[in-house]
Coordinates of C-alpha atoms in Angstrom, one line a residue:
X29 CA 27.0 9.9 0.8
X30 CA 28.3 7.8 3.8
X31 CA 27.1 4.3 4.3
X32 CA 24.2 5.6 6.9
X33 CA 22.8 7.0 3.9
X34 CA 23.2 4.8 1.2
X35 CA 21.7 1.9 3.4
X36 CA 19.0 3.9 3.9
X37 CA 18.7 4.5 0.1
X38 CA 18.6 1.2 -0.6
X39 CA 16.1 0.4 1.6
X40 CA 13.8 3.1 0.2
X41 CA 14.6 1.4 -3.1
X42 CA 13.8 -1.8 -1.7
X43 CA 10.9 -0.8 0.1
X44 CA 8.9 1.3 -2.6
X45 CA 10.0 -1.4 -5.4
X46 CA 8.1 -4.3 -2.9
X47 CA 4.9 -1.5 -2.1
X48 CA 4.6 -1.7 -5.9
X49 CA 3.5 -4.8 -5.4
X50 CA 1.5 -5.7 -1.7
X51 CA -1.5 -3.5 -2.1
X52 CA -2.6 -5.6 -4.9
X53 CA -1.8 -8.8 -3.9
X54 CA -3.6 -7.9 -0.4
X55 CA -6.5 -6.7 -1.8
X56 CA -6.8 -9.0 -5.3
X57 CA -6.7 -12.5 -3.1
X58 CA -10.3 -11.0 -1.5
X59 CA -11.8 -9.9 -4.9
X60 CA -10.8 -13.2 -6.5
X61 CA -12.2 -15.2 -3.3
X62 CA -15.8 -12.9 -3.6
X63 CA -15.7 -13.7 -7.4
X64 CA -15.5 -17.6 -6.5
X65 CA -18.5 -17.5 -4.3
X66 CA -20.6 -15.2 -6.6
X67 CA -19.5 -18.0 -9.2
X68 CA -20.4 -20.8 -6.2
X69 CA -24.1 -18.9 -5.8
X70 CA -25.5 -18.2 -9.3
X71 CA -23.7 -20.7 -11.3
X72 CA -23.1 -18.2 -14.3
X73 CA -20.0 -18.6 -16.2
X74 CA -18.4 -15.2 -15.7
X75 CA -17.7 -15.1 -12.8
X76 CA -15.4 -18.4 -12.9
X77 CA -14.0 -16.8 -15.8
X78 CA -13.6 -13.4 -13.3
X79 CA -11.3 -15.6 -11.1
X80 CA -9.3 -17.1 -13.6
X81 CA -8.1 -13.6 -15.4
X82 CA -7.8 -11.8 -12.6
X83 CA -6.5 -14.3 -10.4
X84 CA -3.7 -14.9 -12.9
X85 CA -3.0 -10.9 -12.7
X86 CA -2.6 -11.4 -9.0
X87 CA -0.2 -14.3 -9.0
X88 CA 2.5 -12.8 -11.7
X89 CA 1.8 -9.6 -8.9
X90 CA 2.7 -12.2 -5.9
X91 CA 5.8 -13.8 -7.3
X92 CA 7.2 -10.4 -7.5
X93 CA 6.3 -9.1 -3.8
X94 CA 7.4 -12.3 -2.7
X95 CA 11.0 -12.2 -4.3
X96 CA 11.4 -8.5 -2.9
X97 CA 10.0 -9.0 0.5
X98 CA 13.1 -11.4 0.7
X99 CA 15.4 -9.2 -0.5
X100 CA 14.1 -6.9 2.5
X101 CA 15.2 -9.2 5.4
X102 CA 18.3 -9.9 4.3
X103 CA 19.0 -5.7 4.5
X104 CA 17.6 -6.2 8.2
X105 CA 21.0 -8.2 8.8
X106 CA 23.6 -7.0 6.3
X107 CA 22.7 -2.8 6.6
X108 CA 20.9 -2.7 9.8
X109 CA 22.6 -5.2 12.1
X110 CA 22.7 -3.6 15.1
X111 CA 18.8 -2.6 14.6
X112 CA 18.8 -6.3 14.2
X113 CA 20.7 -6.7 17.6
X114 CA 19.0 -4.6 19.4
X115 CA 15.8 -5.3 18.3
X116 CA 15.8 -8.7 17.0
X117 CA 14.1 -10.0 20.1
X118 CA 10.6 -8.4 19.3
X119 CA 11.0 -7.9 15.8
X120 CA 11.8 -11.5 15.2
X121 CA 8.9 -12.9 17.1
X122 CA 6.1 -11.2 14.9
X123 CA 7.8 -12.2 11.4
X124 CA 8.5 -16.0 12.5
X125 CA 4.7 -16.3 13.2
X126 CA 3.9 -14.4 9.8
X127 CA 6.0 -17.3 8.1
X128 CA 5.0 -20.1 10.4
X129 CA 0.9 -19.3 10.4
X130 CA 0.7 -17.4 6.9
X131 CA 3.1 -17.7 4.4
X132 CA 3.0 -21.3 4.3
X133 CA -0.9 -21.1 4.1
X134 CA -1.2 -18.9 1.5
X135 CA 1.3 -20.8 -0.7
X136 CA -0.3 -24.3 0.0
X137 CA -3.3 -23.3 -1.2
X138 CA -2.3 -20.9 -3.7
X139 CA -0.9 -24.3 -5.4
X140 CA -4.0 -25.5 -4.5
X141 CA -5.8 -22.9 -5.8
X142 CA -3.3 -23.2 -8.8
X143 CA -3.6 -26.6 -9.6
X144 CA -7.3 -27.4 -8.7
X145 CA -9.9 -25.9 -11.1
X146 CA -10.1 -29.2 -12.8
X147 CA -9.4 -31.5 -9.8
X148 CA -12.0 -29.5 -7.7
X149 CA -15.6 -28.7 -7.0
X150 CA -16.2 -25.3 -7.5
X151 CA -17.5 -24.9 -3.9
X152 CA -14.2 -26.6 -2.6
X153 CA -12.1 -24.5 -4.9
X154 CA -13.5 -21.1 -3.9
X155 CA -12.9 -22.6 0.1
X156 CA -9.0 -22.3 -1.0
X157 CA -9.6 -19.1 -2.9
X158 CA -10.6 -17.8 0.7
X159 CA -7.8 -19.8 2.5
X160 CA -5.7 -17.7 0.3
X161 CA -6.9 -14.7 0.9
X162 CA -6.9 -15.6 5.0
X163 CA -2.9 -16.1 4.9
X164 CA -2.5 -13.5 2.4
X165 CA -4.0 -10.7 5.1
X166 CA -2.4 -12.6 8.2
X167 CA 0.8 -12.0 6.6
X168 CA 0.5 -8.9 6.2
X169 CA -0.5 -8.4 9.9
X170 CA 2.4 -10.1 11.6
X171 CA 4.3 -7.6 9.5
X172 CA 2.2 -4.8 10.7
X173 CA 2.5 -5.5 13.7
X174 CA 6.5 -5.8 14.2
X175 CA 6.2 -2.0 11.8
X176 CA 3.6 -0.8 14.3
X177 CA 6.5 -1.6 17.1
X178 CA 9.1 0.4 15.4
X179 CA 6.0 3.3 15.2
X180 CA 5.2 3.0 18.5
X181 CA 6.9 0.3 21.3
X182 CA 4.9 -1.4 23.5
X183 CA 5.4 -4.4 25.7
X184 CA 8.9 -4.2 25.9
X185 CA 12.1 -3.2 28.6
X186 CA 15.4 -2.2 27.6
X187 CA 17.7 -5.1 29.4
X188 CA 21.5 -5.2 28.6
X189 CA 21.7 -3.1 25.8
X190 CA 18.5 -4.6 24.0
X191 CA 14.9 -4.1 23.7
X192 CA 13.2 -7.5 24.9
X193 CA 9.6 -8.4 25.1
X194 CA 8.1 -8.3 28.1
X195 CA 4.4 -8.4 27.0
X196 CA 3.4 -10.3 23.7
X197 CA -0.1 -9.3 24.5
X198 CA 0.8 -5.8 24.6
X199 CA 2.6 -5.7 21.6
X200 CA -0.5 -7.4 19.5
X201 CA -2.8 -5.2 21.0
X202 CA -0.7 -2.3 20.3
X203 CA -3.1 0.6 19.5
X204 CA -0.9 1.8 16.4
X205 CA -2.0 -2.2 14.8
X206 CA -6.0 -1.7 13.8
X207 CA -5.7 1.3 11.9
X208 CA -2.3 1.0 10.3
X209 CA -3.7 -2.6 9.5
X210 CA -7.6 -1.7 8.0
X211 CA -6.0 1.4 6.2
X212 CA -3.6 -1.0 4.3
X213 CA -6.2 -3.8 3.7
X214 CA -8.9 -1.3 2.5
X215 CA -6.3 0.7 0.2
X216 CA -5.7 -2.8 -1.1
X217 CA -9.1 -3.5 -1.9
X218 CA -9.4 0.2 -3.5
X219 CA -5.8 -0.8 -5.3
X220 CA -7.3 -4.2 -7.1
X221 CA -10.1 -2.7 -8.1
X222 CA -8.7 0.0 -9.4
X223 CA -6.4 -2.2 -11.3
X224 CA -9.7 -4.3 -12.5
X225 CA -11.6 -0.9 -13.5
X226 CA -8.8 0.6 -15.4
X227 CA -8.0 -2.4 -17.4
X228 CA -11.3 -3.4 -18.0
X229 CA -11.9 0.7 -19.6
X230 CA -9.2 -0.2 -22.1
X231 CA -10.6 -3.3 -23.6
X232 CA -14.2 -1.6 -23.5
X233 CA -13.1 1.0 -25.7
X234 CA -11.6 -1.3 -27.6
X235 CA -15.4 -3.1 -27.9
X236 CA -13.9 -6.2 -26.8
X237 CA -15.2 -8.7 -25.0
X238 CA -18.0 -6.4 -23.2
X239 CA -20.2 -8.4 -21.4
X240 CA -17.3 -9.4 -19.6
X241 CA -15.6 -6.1 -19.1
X242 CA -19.1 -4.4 -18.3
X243 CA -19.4 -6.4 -15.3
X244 CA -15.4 -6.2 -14.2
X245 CA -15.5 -2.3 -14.2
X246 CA -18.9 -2.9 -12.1
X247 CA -17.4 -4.4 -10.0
X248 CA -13.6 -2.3 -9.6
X249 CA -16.0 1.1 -9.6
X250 CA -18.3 0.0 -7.0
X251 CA -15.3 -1.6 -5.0
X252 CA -13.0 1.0 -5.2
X253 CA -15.8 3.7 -4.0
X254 CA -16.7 1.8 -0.8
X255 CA -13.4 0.5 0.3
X256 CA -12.0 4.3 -0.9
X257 CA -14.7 6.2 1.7
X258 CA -13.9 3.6 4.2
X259 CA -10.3 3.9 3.9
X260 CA -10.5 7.9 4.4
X261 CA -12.4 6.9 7.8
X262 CA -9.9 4.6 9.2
X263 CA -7.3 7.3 8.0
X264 CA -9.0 10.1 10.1
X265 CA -8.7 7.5 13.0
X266 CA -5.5 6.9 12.6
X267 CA -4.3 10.3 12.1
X268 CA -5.5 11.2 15.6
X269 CA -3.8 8.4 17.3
X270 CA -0.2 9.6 15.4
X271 CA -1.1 13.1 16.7
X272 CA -1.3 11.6 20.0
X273 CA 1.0 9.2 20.0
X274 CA 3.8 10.6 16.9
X275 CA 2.7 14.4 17.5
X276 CA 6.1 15.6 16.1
X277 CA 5.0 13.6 12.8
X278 CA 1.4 15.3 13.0
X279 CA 3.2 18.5 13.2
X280 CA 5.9 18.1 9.7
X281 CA 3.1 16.3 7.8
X282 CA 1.2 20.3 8.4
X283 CA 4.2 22.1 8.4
X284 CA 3.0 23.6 11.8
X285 CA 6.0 25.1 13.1
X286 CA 4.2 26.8 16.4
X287 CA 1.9 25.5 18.7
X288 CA -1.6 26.9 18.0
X289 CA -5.2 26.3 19.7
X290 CA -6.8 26.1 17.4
X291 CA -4.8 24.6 14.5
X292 CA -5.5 25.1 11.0
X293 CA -4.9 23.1 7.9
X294 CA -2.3 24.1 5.1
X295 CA -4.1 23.4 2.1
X296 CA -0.4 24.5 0.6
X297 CA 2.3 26.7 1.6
X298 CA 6.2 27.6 0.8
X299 CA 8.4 26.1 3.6
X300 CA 11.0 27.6 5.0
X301 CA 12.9 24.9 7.4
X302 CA 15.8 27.1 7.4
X303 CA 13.7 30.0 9.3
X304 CA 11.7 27.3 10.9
X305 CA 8.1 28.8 9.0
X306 CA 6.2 28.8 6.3
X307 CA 6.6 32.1 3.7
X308 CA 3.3 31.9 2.7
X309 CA -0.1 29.4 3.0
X310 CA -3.4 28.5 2.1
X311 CA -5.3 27.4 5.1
X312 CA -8.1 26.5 6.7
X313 CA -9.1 27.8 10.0
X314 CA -9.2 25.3 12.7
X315 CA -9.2 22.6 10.0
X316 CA -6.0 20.1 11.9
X317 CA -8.0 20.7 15.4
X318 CA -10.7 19.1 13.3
X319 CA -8.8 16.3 11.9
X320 CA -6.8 15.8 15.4
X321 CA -9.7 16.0 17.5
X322 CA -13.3 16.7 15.9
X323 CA -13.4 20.2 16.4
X324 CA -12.7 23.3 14.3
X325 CA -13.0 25.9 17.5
X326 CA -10.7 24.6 20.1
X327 CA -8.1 21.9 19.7
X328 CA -4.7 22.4 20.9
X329 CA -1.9 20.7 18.7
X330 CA 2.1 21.1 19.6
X331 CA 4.1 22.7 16.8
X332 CA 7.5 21.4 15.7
X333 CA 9.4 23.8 17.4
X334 CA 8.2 23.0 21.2
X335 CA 8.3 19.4 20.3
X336 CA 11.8 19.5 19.6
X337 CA 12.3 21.3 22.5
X338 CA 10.6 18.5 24.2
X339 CA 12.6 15.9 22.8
X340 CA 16.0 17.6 23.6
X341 CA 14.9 17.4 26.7
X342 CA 13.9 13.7 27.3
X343 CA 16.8 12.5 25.3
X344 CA 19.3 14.9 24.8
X345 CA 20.9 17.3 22.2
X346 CA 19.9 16.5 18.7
X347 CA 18.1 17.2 15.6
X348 CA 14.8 15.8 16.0
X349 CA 12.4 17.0 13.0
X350 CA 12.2 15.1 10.3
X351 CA 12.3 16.4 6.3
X352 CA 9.3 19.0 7.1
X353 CA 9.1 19.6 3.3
X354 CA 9.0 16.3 1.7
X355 CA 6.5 15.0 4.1
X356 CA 4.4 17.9 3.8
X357 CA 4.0 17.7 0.1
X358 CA 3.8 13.5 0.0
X359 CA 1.5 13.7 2.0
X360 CA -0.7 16.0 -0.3
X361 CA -0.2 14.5 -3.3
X362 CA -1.4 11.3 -1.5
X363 CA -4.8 12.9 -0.9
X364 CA -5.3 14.4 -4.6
X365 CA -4.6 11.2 -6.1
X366 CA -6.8 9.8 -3.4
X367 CA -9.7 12.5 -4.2
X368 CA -9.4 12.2 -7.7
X369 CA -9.9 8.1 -7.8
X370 CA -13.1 8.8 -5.3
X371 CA -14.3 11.5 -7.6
X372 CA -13.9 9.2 -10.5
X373 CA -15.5 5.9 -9.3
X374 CA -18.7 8.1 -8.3
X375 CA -19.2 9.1 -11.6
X376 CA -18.5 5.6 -13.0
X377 CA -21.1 3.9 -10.7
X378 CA -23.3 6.3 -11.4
X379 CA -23.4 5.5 -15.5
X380 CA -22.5 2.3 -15.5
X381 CA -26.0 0.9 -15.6
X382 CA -26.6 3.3 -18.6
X383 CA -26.8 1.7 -22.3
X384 CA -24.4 4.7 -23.2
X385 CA -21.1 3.9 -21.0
X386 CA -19.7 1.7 -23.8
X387 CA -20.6 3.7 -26.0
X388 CA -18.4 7.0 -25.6
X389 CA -14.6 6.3 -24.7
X390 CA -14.1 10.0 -22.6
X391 CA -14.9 9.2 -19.4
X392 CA -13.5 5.3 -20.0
X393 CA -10.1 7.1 -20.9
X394 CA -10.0 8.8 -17.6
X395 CA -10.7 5.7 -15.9
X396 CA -8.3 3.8 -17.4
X397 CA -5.5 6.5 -16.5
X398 CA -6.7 5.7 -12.5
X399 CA -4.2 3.3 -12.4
X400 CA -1.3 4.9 -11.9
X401 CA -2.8 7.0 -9.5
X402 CA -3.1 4.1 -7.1
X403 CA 0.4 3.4 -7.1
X404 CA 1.5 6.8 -6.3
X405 CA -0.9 7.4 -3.3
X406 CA 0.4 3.8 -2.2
X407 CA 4.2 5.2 -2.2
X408 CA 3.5 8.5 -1.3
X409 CA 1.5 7.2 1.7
X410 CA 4.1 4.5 3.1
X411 CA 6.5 7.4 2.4
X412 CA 4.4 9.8 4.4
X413 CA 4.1 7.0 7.2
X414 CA 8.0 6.3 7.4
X415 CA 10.0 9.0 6.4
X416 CA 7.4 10.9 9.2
X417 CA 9.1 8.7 12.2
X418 CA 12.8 9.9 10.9
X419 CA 15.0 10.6 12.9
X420 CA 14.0 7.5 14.7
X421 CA 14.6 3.9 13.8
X422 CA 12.4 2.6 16.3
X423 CA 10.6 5.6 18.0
X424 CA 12.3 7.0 20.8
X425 CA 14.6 4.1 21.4
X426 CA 17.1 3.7 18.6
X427 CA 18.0 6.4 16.1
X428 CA 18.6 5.6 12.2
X429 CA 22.3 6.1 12.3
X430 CA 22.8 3.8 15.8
X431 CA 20.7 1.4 13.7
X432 CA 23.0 1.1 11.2
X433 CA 25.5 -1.6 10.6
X434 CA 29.3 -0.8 11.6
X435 CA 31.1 -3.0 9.2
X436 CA 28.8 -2.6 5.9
X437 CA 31.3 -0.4 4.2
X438 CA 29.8 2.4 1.3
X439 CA 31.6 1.0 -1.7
X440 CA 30.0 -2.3 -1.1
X441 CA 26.6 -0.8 -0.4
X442 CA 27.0 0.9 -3.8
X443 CA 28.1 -1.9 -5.3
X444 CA 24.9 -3.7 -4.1
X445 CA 22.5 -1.2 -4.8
X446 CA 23.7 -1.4 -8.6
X447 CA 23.4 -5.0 -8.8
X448 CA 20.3 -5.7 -7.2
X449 CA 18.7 -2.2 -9.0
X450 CA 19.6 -3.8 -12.6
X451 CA 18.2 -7.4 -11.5
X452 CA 15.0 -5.1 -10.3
X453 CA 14.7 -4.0 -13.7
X454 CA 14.9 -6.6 -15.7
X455 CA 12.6 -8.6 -13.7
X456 CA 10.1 -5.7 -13.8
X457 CA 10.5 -5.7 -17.8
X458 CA 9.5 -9.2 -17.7
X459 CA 6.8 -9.4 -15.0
X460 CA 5.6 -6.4 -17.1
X461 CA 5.6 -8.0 -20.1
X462 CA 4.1 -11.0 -18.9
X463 CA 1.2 -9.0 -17.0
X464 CA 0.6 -7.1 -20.3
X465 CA 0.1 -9.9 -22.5
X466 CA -2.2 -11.6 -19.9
X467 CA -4.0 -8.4 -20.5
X468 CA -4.3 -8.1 -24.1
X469 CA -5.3 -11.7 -24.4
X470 CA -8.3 -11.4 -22.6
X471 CA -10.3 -13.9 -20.8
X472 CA -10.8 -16.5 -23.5
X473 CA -7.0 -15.7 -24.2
X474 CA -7.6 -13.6 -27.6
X475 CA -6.2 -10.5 -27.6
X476 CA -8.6 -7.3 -27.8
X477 CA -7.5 -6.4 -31.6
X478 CA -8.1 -9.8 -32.3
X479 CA -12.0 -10.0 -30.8
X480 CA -12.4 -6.8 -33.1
X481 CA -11.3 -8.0 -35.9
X482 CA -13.7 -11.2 -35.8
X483 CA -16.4 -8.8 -34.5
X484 CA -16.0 -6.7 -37.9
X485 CA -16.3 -9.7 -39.7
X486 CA -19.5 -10.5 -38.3
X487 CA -21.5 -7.6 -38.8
X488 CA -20.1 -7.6 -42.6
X489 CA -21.2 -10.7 -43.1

């Protein structure tokens, strides 16, 4: 591999390693902020104690996102310096305000929030939960928005050799912002309470602490069905503006290789980006019209081949199609995990009410093994997303390769990519291992097995 594609790779690796992490974070500080208030308005006990166990979760989950996140910049100037250089004049502007207005917010009162349950009224305390939360999400739409350039520039001119801003405004308002923005938030949301819901399945079939646990799983089913169906909304959105706005990405994530009015949807099929087609397909009629613009019966949609015709012709000989096959099957396995966590929390919030959902452990098994499903439609996803814009660094202005830094030589990207892949590790094993014993404590900090064993104890005596 040359050092194009071995700073790439680590990227990836740096990239997926940090998405591990955001969703949660994102979503968890709102949960944790709605448990407060609950806590503030009825004055019972568990929900304090809901804040304090989950919240807990959510910071051994920030410390991590946070050390990775900085791990990501400095790639922006070692691997991708002339991305940096050519773009550091926009990109810079959006992640200076994200560390100016959000970062420091969220980690005052984080410490607040840290620091304060004692020192606090509970009413004042859940006022920095929310603050939390506030510079949690603006941070993560200052980033957004300096992503959503690279997806889509706006408010800019090409002066000297460089991309400069030309309109601030522009590039806030930026059409590709609001749904790349509420998709990530609401898969957030969907992400923490899946995390609450599968956990809290493990301890109830373990029979411990269930009051507690009952009302947890409540609330991760009923949370991850609403922000779930919302999600697929602001999705559907979204995925018309890329097909108007990123069509060639429209066309690899179908594996539509010719231009057809209308377009249907490929369920699956066997690729063939040799031959330019697919071998074989299961489709449905008119189904990406639909998707692309609300109707199955007419809809045109440009297939990959006439947009790379296209793009030879606006900026010259080139290969501009990105990995048809990997995007196309991301993609998919993005929406079946999706499905599957929908389909799951509907049947949860549907028994949950029922004296019998402690009882049996079937269906709690299947909840609990939700959560890795969240993670993979996270990667998959922000896979689907970036890997879809390839072969552009910055769409239709700087290509990955010119992007790339011309003194970063490929033995020292190797050499970093081992180094920083073994730290990765061993601070996973401990975050981990921290995260798990959190969880087997509980939230009066006695482990599960424990809480049985006493609860055996009881009924015998």
């Amino acid at each position: 591999m040359d050092a194009v594609d071995l700073a790439r790779l680590q990227f990836a690796l740096t990239s997926i390693y940090h998405w591990l992490f955001v969703p949660f974070t994102l979503g968890m500080t709102i949960l944790v902020a709605v448990m407060e208030w609950t806590y503030v308005n009825t004055k019972q006990e568990v929900y304090k104690k809901m804040a304090k166990f989950w919240g807990k979760l959510f910071l051994i989950n920030f410390a991590m996102g946070v050390v990775t996140g900085i791990v990501q910049e400095f790639h922006f100037g070692m691997n991708w310096s002339e991305y940096s250089r050519f773009m550091g004049d926009i990109f810079g502007a959006p992640l200076a305000l994200e560390a100016l207005t959000a970062f420091f917010l969220e980690s005052t009162f984080m410490g607040v929030w840290i620091f304060g349950w004692d020192r606090l009224s509970s009413k004042a305390h859940a006022v920095v939960a929310t603050l939390t939360a506030i510079g949690t999400n603006l941070s993560a739409f200052w980033i957004l928005v300096a992503s959503s350039f690279m997806q889509h520039p706006v408010g800019y001119v090409v002066r000297n050799g460089r991309a400069e801003m030309d309109n601030f405004l522009a590039i806030l308002s930026n059409g590709y912002v609001p749904g790349q923005y509420f998709h990530i938030v609401l898969n957030g949301l969907m992400t923490a309470a899946v995390v609450i819901a599968a956990i809290s399945a493990w301890h109830l079939i373990r029979k411990a602490h269930i009051d507690f646990y009952k009302k947890s799983v409540k609330w991760g089913l009923v949370v991850t069905l609403v922000a779930g169906l919302a999600a697929a909304g602001v999705g559907h959105h979204q995925g018309q503006y890329i097909a108007e706005v990123q069509p060639m990405k429209m066309a690899a994530i179908e594996a539509l290789w010719d231009t057809q009015d209308p377009a249907p949807f490929s369920i699956i099929a066997s690729i063939d980006e040799q031959g330019q087609k697919n071998d074989f397909a299961i489709q449905i009629p008119g189904g990406l019209s639909f998707l692309t613009q609300n109707s199955f019966t007419s809809g045109k949609v440009m297939g990959i081949k006439d947009l790379q015709a296209q793009a030879e012709a606006q900026y010259g000989p080139g290969n501009y199609i990105p990995d048809v096959t990997a995007i196309f099957w991301t993609f998919r396995v993005m929406c079946l995990a999706f499905g599957i966590m929908i389909i799951v929390a509907l049947i949860g919030v549907c028994k949950v009410n029922k004296e019998t959902f402690v009882q049996g452990t079937t269906y709690l098994k299947w909840l609990f093994w939700m959560l890795p499903l969240t993670y993979i439609a996270n990667a998959t996803g922000w896979f689907t997303a970036e890997a879809g814009r390839q072969p552009w660094l910055v769409y239709g202005l700087q290509t990955t390769t010119a992007g790339a830094s011309t003194n970063v030589t490929a033995p020292e990207i190797v050499t970093t990519i081992v180094g920083f892949t073994a730290i990765y590790v061993i601070v996973a094993i401990a975050a981990v291992y921290l995260a798990c014993e959190h969880i087997k404590k509980g939230p009066d900090g006695n482990s599960s097995h424990d809480v049985a064993e006493k609860e055996e104890a009881r009924l015998w005596n």
